[in-house]
XYZ file of C-alpha atoms in Angstrom:
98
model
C 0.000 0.000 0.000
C 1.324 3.473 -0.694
C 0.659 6.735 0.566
C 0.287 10.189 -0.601
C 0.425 12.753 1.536
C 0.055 16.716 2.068
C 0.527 19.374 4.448
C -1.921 22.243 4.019
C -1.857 25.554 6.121
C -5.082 26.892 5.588
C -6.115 30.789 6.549
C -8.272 30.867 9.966
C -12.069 30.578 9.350
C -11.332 28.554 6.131
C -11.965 25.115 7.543
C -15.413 24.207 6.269
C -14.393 25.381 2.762
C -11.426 23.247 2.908
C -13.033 20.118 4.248
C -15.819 20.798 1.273
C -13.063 20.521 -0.607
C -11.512 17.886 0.291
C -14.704 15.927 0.165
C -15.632 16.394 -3.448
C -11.600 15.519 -3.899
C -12.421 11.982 -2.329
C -15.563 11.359 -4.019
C -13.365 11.333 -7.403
C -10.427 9.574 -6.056
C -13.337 6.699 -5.269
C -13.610 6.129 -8.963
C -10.121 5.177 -9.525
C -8.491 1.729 -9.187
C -6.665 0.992 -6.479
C -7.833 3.748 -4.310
C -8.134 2.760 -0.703
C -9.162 5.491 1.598
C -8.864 9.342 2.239
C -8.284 10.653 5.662
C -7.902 14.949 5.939
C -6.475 14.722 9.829
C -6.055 18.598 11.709
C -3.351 19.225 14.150
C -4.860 18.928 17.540
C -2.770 22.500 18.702
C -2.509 24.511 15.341
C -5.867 24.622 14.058
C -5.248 25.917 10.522
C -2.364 22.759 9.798
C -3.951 20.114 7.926
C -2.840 17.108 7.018
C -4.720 14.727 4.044
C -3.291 11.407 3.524
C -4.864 9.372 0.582
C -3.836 5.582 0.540
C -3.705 3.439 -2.798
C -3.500 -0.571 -3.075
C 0.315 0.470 -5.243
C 2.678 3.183 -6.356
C 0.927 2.586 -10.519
C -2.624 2.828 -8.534
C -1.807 6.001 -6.856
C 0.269 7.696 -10.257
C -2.518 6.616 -12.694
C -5.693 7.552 -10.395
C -4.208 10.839 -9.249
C -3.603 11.798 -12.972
C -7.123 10.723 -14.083
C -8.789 12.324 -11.334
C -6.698 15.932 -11.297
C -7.038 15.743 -15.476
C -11.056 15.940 -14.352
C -12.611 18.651 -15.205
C -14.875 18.203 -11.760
C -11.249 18.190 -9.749
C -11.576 20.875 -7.120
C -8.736 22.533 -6.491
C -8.356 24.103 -2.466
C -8.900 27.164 -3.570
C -6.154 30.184 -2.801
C -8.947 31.851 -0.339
C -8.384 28.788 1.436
C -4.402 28.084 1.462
C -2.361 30.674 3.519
C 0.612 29.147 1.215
C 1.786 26.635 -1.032
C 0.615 22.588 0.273
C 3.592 20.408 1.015
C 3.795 16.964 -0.289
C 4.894 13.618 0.284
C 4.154 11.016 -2.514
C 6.255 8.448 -2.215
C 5.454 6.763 1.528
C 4.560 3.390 1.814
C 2.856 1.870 4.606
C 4.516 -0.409 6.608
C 2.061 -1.081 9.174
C -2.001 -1.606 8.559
């Protein structure tokens, strides 16, 4: 299983829109093979640090799905409103434990 994962540091108040968001994200990674799950976690202390881990059955799963869903024209980007800067991202974790 492989992970993908990003670090989002959203403005204050912009939670909601950001888990909307995020939602609509996961309801097209659902369509693509190999997808697992979707998990958008917030820091317990710093309320506007997000973290959104997606988790794919292999690396090809997670490169081809990604593609297909971002090439969507119904992808939903987190909006600039929302992002106080630029997401960081991980994409090449794999899961040791399950």
């Amino acid at each position: 299983m492989e992970a993908h994962v990003v670090h989002y540091l959203i403005k204050p108040g912009a939670g909601a829109a950001f888990a909307d968001t995020i939602r609509r994200q996961k309801d097209l990674l659902r369509r693509q093979p190999g997808f697992e799950d979707l998990k958008a976690l917030r820091h317990r202390d710093e309320t506007d640090s997000y973290y959104v881990i997606a988790y794919w059955r292999s690396r090809d799963d997670m490169l081809a799905g990604y593609g297909a869903a971002v090439a969507s024209p119904d992808w939903p980007e987190v909006p600039d409103s929302v992002n106080q800067e630029a997401p960081q991202c991980w994409p090449r974790l794999r899961v040791l434990v399950e």
